Amino acid sequence: MISPDATAQIPDEIHHAHFIGIGGSGMSGIASMFQQRGVTVSGSDRSANDYTDRLAAAGATVSIGHDAANLADTVDTVVVTSALWPDNPELVLARERGLNILHRSQALVWLTRGSRVIAVAGAHGKTTSTGMIASSLLELGADPSFVNGGVIRALGTNEHLGADREFAVEADESDGSFLFYDTAIALITNVDNDHLDHYGTEEAFEAAFIRFADRASEVVIVSGDDPLAVEITGKLAHPNVVRFGEAEGNHVRVSNIAPAGAGVAFDLTANGQTVSASLAVPGRHNALNAAGAVAVLLHLGYGLAEAAASLGAFGGTKRRFDLQGEVDGVRVYDDYAHHPAEVEAALSAARTVVGEGRIIAVHQPHLFSRTQAMSDVFAGVYERLADHTIVLDVDGAREDPVPGVTGALVSEAFTDPDLVEYQPEWAGAAEAVARVARPGDFVITLGCGNVNRIVPQLLEALRERG
């Protein structure tokens, strides 16, 4: 894993950018926007996917596998992510050549120069909130730019280069890179001390959020419900702070949250006015995300009623409670949730729409360090909210394996062993789903690694069991 270099100089002009990890959801969006700006784009990734296919079709040179030979002589700038290993051969060669090496967030800074940046930060809800802001603005007739961490279903893309000054970005706090943006409007969905591997202490983590908020040139919009967000709000020096949430006293208040078909309905109150609103996606957490997005729209000058109505254009983002298919009455969903709070939100949302059916969760633990530290917390959430849980092995991502740390740590932390099974092999997990699921049930894969790639196996196992 590499850390963003805050001292790196962002060049005025970029002619040929090479993206190491070009197939990632965020990286691919940035690469696409570079193409639209007239920059020659190349890149590499471990495997092909829809993002790499689209970029290649648009003219990018995409290599599968990392190799120094992928770095053309014409490259002047290399874009990297924090998940990259320092000994990546393309990165090593780029350093030897003395090329510009930018973190993905710094590449976004280059794209957003001169824009009115709306930066969305927080432990959970960033992708959904950014998607809501982007789709609502387009629905309202605006033409913003945006780069999101997931594809917005209604738009079929995770990026757009618009004609207006507004530019919405999903700002990542995990490595401190959210401090790079020239932010005008800062939206903080919540705060959760989940990245101490980078910050070292809770105090340093919270100080970064305070700095992020106080740097916003126009307004800070922050959760008035989340305990750590509330604590940080009290330490801000910013003169213009807007709070949103369910609590009394919030400037934009959400209330009367209730399931509505496959989505959620609620009331929004601001400036003495109350209107009804609804979303096509379920869950209390999405109603709260909507309140934050509406607070942004109000600051941009839209009325409460039109802002609330525009939420109807948002149909969710891919890998967020994303329906993948249905076999014999069993629906299979995929969700990016990889932290206990996110898992709780996803499963709680599923519970509101599953009816008489059961929830069968397929959990892929992410990171050895997180699994080691939070296995009992994950187990508690799954045991409370899912009817049956299948635990896969750990997706280590950027971390080296830790002896003794496997998915079994989660399954062994269940108090009732009948509610869980550890299936380190995907074939075994698919067989387990086929054995347990029955018509009316929801099967949900959860994790930010590659767990979504098990979905075809799950669907096939469900078909074959008959």
PDB file of N, CA and C in Angstrom, residues 29-84:
ATOM      1  N   GLY A  29     -13.579   6.175 -13.893  1.00  0.00           N
ATOM      2  CA  GLY A  29     -14.311   7.415 -14.141  1.00  0.00           C
ATOM      3  C   GLY A  29     -13.380   8.581 -14.403  1.00  0.00           C
ATOM      4  N   ILE A  30     -12.307   8.672 -13.625  1.00  0.00           N
ATOM      5  CA  ILE A  30     -11.332   9.745 -13.828  1.00  0.00           C
ATOM      6  C   ILE A  30     -10.655   9.586 -15.184  1.00  0.00           C
ATOM      7  N   ALA A  31     -10.283   8.348 -15.524  1.00  0.00           N
ATOM      8  CA  ALA A  31      -9.638   8.095 -16.811  1.00  0.00           C
ATOM      9  C   ALA A  31     -10.554   8.502 -17.964  1.00  0.00           C
ATOM     10  N   SER A  32     -11.837   8.195 -17.852  1.00  0.00           N
ATOM     11  CA  SER A  32     -12.784   8.558 -18.898  1.00  0.00           C
ATOM     12  C   SER A  32     -12.872  10.078 -19.061  1.00  0.00           C
ATOM     13  N   MET A  33     -12.860  10.791 -17.948  1.00  0.00           N
ATOM     14  CA  MET A  33     -12.942  12.251 -18.024  1.00  0.00           C
ATOM     15  C   MET A  33     -11.661  12.842 -18.604  1.00  0.00           C
ATOM     16  N   PHE A  34     -10.527  12.224 -18.318  1.00  0.00           N
ATOM     17  CA  PHE A  34      -9.273  12.652 -18.954  1.00  0.00           C
ATOM     18  C   PHE A  34      -9.396  12.507 -20.475  1.00  0.00           C
ATOM     19  N   GLN A  35      -9.972  11.385 -20.913  1.00  0.00           N
ATOM     20  CA  GLN A  35     -10.175  11.194 -22.351  1.00  0.00           C
ATOM     21  C   GLN A  35     -11.038  12.317 -22.930  1.00  0.00           C
ATOM     22  N   GLN A  36     -12.102  12.653 -22.207  1.00  0.00           N
ATOM     23  CA  GLN A  36     -13.008  13.693 -22.696  1.00  0.00           C
ATOM     24  C   GLN A  36     -12.342  15.065 -22.728  1.00  0.00           C
ATOM     25  N   ARG A  37     -11.323  15.251 -21.904  1.00  0.00           N
ATOM     26  CA  ARG A  37     -10.565  16.494 -21.911  1.00  0.00           C
ATOM     27  C   ARG A  37      -9.463  16.492 -22.990  1.00  0.00           C
ATOM     28  N   GLY A  38      -9.382  15.435 -23.771  1.00  0.00           N
ATOM     29  CA  GLY A  38      -8.415  15.387 -24.845  1.00  0.00           C
ATOM     30  C   GLY A  38      -7.071  14.797 -24.477  1.00  0.00           C
ATOM     31  N   VAL A  39      -6.963  14.203 -23.295  1.00  0.00           N
ATOM     32  CA  VAL A  39      -5.715  13.593 -22.849  1.00  0.00           C
ATOM     33  C   VAL A  39      -5.637  12.165 -23.393  1.00  0.00           C
ATOM     34  N   THR A  40      -4.475  11.765 -23.880  1.00  0.00           N
ATOM     35  CA  THR A  40      -4.265  10.371 -24.256  1.00  0.00           C
ATOM     36  C   THR A  40      -4.224   9.528 -22.992  1.00  0.00           C
ATOM     37  N   VAL A  41      -4.979   8.439 -22.969  1.00  0.00           N
ATOM     38  CA  VAL A  41      -5.107   7.618 -21.768  1.00  0.00           C
ATOM     39  C   VAL A  41      -4.683   6.186 -22.045  1.00  0.00           C
ATOM     40  N   SER A  42      -3.875   5.656 -21.164  1.00  0.00           N
ATOM     41  CA  SER A  42      -3.549   4.234 -21.137  1.00  0.00           C
ATOM     42  C   SER A  42      -3.634   3.763 -19.696  1.00  0.00           C
ATOM     43  N   GLY A  43      -3.550   2.453 -19.489  1.00  0.00           N
ATOM     44  CA  GLY A  43      -3.612   1.963 -18.118  1.00  0.00           C
ATOM     45  C   GLY A  43      -3.545   0.452 -18.062  1.00  0.00           C
ATOM     46  N   SER A  44      -3.490  -0.050 -16.855  1.00  0.00           N
ATOM     47  CA  SER A  44      -3.391  -1.490 -16.645  1.00  0.00           C
ATOM     48  C   SER A  44      -4.196  -1.892 -15.429  1.00  0.00           C
ATOM     49  N   ASP A  45      -4.566  -3.167 -15.390  1.00  0.00           N
ATOM     50  CA  ASP A  45      -5.240  -3.727 -14.215  1.00  0.00           C
ATOM     51  C   ASP A  45      -5.038  -5.228 -14.214  1.00  0.00           C
ATOM     52  N   ARG A  46      -5.341  -5.836 -13.070  1.00  0.00           N
ATOM     53  CA  ARG A  46      -5.122  -7.275 -12.918  1.00  0.00           C
ATOM     54  C   ARG A  46      -6.028  -8.095 -13.810  1.00  0.00           C
ATOM     55  N   SER A  47      -7.238  -7.594 -14.071  1.00  0.00           N
ATOM     56  CA  SER A  47      -8.184  -8.341 -14.888  1.00  0.00           C
ATOM     57  C   SER A  47      -9.100  -7.367 -15.611  1.00  0.00           C
ATOM     58  N   ALA A  48      -9.721  -7.849 -16.674  1.00  0.00           N
ATOM     59  CA  ALA A  48     -10.649  -7.022 -17.439  1.00  0.00           C
ATOM     60  C   ALA A  48     -12.006  -6.978 -16.745  1.00  0.00           C
ATOM     61  N   ASN A  49     -12.744  -5.904 -16.977  1.00  0.00           N
ATOM     62  CA  ASN A  49     -14.111  -5.792 -16.476  1.00  0.00           C
ATOM     63  C   ASN A  49     -14.873  -4.815 -17.372  1.00  0.00           C
ATOM     64  N   ASP A  50     -16.089  -4.490 -16.989  1.00  0.00           N
ATOM     65  CA  ASP A  50     -16.897  -3.583 -17.811  1.00  0.00           C
ATOM     66  C   ASP A  50     -16.227  -2.224 -17.971  1.00  0.00           C
ATOM     67  N   TYR A  51     -15.577  -1.749 -16.908  1.00  0.00           N
ATOM     68  CA  TYR A  51     -14.928  -0.439 -16.972  1.00  0.00           C
ATOM     69  C   TYR A  51     -13.781  -0.447 -17.987  1.00  0.00           C
ATOM     70  N   THR A  52     -12.933  -1.475 -17.927  1.00  0.00           N
ATOM     71  CA  THR A  52     -11.810  -1.521 -18.861  1.00  0.00           C
ATOM     72  C   THR A  52     -12.308  -1.687 -20.292  1.00  0.00           C
ATOM     73  N   ASP A  53     -13.367  -2.452 -20.481  1.00  0.00           N
ATOM     74  CA  ASP A  53     -13.922  -2.642 -21.821  1.00  0.00           C
ATOM     75  C   ASP A  53     -14.437  -1.325 -22.394  1.00  0.00           C
ATOM     76  N   ARG A  54     -15.130  -0.542 -21.568  1.00  0.00           N
ATOM     77  CA  ARG A  54     -15.672   0.737 -22.039  1.00  0.00           C
ATOM     78  C   ARG A  54     -14.552   1.718 -22.373  1.00  0.00           C
ATOM     79  N   LEU A  55     -13.524   1.758 -21.533  1.00  0.00           N
ATOM     80  CA  LEU A  55     -12.417   2.667 -21.792  1.00  0.00           C
ATOM     81  C   LEU A  55     -11.688   2.290 -23.078  1.00  0.00           C
ATOM     82  N   ALA A  56     -11.477   1.004 -23.271  1.00  0.00           N
ATOM     83  CA  ALA A  56     -10.806   0.544 -24.490  1.00  0.00           C
ATOM     84  C   ALA A  56     -11.640   0.887 -25.720  1.00  0.00           C
ATOM     85  N   ALA A  57     -12.958   0.713 -25.618  1.00  0.00           N
ATOM     86  CA  ALA A  57     -13.838   1.033 -26.743  1.00  0.00           C
ATOM     87  C   ALA A  57     -13.801   2.523 -27.080  1.00  0.00           C
ATOM     88  N   ALA A  58     -13.500   3.350 -26.047  1.00  0.00           N
ATOM     89  CA  ALA A  58     -13.427   4.800 -26.261  1.00  0.00           C
ATOM     90  C   ALA A  58     -12.045   5.260 -26.712  1.00  0.00           C
ATOM     91  N   GLY A  59     -11.103   4.309 -26.867  1.00  0.00           N
ATOM     92  CA  GLY A  59      -9.799   4.663 -27.403  1.00  0.00           C
ATOM     93  C   GLY A  59      -8.629   4.556 -26.467  1.00  0.00           C
ATOM     94  N   ALA A  60      -8.860   4.166 -25.209  1.00  0.00           N
ATOM     95  CA  ALA A  60      -7.747   4.008 -24.269  1.00  0.00           C
ATOM     96  C   ALA A  60      -6.986   2.719 -24.567  1.00  0.00           C
ATOM     97  N   THR A  61      -5.690   2.733 -24.274  1.00  0.00           N
ATOM     98  CA  THR A  61      -4.877   1.524 -24.396  1.00  0.00           C
ATOM     99  C   THR A  61      -4.858   0.841 -23.031  1.00  0.00           C
ATOM    100  N   VAL A  62      -5.521  -0.300 -22.938  1.00  0.00           N
ATOM    101  CA  VAL A  62      -5.672  -0.987 -21.656  1.00  0.00           C
ATOM    102  C   VAL A  62      -4.910  -2.310 -21.696  1.00  0.00           C
ATOM    103  N   SER A  63      -4.018  -2.514 -20.731  1.00  0.00           N
ATOM    104  CA  SER A  63      -3.241  -3.750 -20.614  1.00  0.00           C
ATOM    105  C   SER A  63      -3.727  -4.538 -19.410  1.00  0.00           C
ATOM    106  N   ILE A  64      -3.875  -5.836 -19.579  1.00  0.00           N
ATOM    107  CA  ILE A  64      -4.275  -6.701 -18.472  1.00  0.00           C
ATOM    108  C   ILE A  64      -3.009  -7.326 -17.892  1.00  0.00           C
ATOM    109  N   GLY A  65      -2.778  -7.041 -16.627  1.00  0.00           N
ATOM    110  CA  GLY A  65      -1.542  -7.430 -15.963  1.00  0.00           C
ATOM    111  C   GLY A  65      -0.612  -6.236 -15.877  1.00  0.00           C
ATOM    112  N   HIS A  66       0.166  -6.190 -14.800  1.00  0.00           N
ATOM    113  CA  HIS A  66       1.079  -5.062 -14.583  1.00  0.00           C
ATOM    114  C   HIS A  66       2.475  -5.430 -15.080  1.00  0.00           C
ATOM    115  N   ASP A  67       3.018  -4.588 -15.940  1.00  0.00           N
ATOM    116  CA  ASP A  67       4.323  -4.852 -16.533  1.00  0.00           C
ATOM    117  C   ASP A  67       4.931  -3.515 -16.929  1.00  0.00           C
ATOM    118  N   ALA A  68       6.232  -3.373 -16.712  1.00  0.00           N
ATOM    119  CA  ALA A  68       6.904  -2.124 -17.070  1.00  0.00           C
ATOM    120  C   ALA A  68       6.733  -1.790 -18.543  1.00  0.00           C
ATOM    121  N   ALA A  69       6.583  -2.819 -19.374  1.00  0.00           N
ATOM    122  CA  ALA A  69       6.420  -2.592 -20.806  1.00  0.00           C
ATOM    123  C   ALA A  69       5.120  -1.855 -21.137  1.00  0.00           C
ATOM    124  N   ASN A  70       4.184  -1.809 -20.190  1.00  0.00           N
ATOM    125  CA  ASN A  70       2.921  -1.103 -20.421  1.00  0.00           C
ATOM    126  C   ASN A  70       3.094   0.408 -20.424  1.00  0.00           C
ATOM    127  N   LEU A  71       4.213   0.896 -19.881  1.00  0.00           N
ATOM    128  CA  LEU A  71       4.426   2.336 -19.739  1.00  0.00           C
ATOM    129  C   LEU A  71       5.087   2.877 -21.019  1.00  0.00           C
ATOM    130  N   ALA A  72       4.284   3.469 -21.882  1.00  0.00           N
ATOM    131  CA  ALA A  72       4.783   3.972 -23.158  1.00  0.00           C
ATOM    132  C   ALA A  72       5.732   5.150 -22.960  1.00  0.00           C
ATOM    133  N   ASP A  73       6.583   5.380 -23.946  1.00  0.00           N
ATOM    134  CA  ASP A  73       7.548   6.471 -23.862  1.00  0.00           C
ATOM    135  C   ASP A  73       6.880   7.833 -23.832  1.00  0.00           C
ATOM    136  N   THR A  74       5.664   7.920 -24.340  1.00  0.00           N
ATOM    137  CA  THR A  74       4.968   9.211 -24.412  1.00  0.00           C
ATOM    138  C   THR A  74       4.266   9.606 -23.119  1.00  0.00           C
ATOM    139  N   VAL A  75       4.212   8.693 -22.154  1.00  0.00           N
ATOM    140  CA  VAL A  75       3.526   8.995 -20.885  1.00  0.00           C
ATOM    141  C   VAL A  75       4.267  10.092 -20.134  1.00  0.00           C
ATOM    142  N   ASP A  76       3.533  11.128 -19.692  1.00  0.00           N
ATOM    143  CA  ASP A  76       4.142  12.166 -18.864  1.00  0.00           C
ATOM    144  C   ASP A  76       3.620  12.157 -17.433  1.00  0.00           C
ATOM    145  N   THR A  77       2.477  11.482 -17.220  1.00  0.00           N
ATOM    146  CA  THR A  77       1.856  11.470 -15.898  1.00  0.00           C
ATOM    147  C   THR A  77       1.317  10.077 -15.596  1.00  0.00           C
ATOM    148  N   VAL A  78       1.601   9.591 -14.401  1.00  0.00           N
ATOM    149  CA  VAL A  78       1.093   8.293 -13.952  1.00  0.00           C
ATOM    150  C   VAL A  78       0.138   8.531 -12.785  1.00  0.00           C
ATOM    151  N   VAL A  79      -1.044   7.916 -12.846  1.00  0.00           N
ATOM    152  CA  VAL A  79      -2.058   8.067 -11.799  1.00  0.00           C
ATOM    153  C   VAL A  79      -2.155   6.749 -11.032  1.00  0.00           C
ATOM    154  N   VAL A  80      -2.120   6.831  -9.699  1.00  0.00           N
ATOM    155  CA  VAL A  80      -2.096   5.648  -8.855  1.00  0.00           C
ATOM    156  C   VAL A  80      -3.181   5.729  -7.789  1.00  0.00           C
ATOM    157  N   THR A  81      -3.425   4.596  -7.129  1.00  0.00           N
ATOM    158  CA  THR A  81      -4.336   4.549  -5.989  1.00  0.00           C
ATOM    159  C   THR A  81      -3.563   4.120  -4.749  1.00  0.00           C
ATOM    160  N   SER A  82      -4.168   4.308  -3.596  1.00  0.00           N
ATOM    161  CA  SER A  82      -3.523   3.924  -2.345  1.00  0.00           C
ATOM    162  C   SER A  82      -3.381   2.414  -2.224  1.00  0.00           C
ATOM    163  N   ALA A  83      -4.184   1.654  -2.973  1.00  0.00           N
ATOM    164  CA  ALA A  83      -4.140   0.194  -2.877  1.00  0.00           C
ATOM    165  C   ALA A  83      -2.959  -0.407  -3.635  1.00  0.00           C
ATOM    166  N   LEU A  84      -2.189   0.426  -4.296  1.00  0.00           N
ATOM    167  CA  LEU A  84      -1.069  -0.068  -5.105  1.00  0.00           C
ATOM    168  C   LEU A  84       0.116  -0.446  -4.224  1.00  0.00           C
TER     169      LEU A  84
END
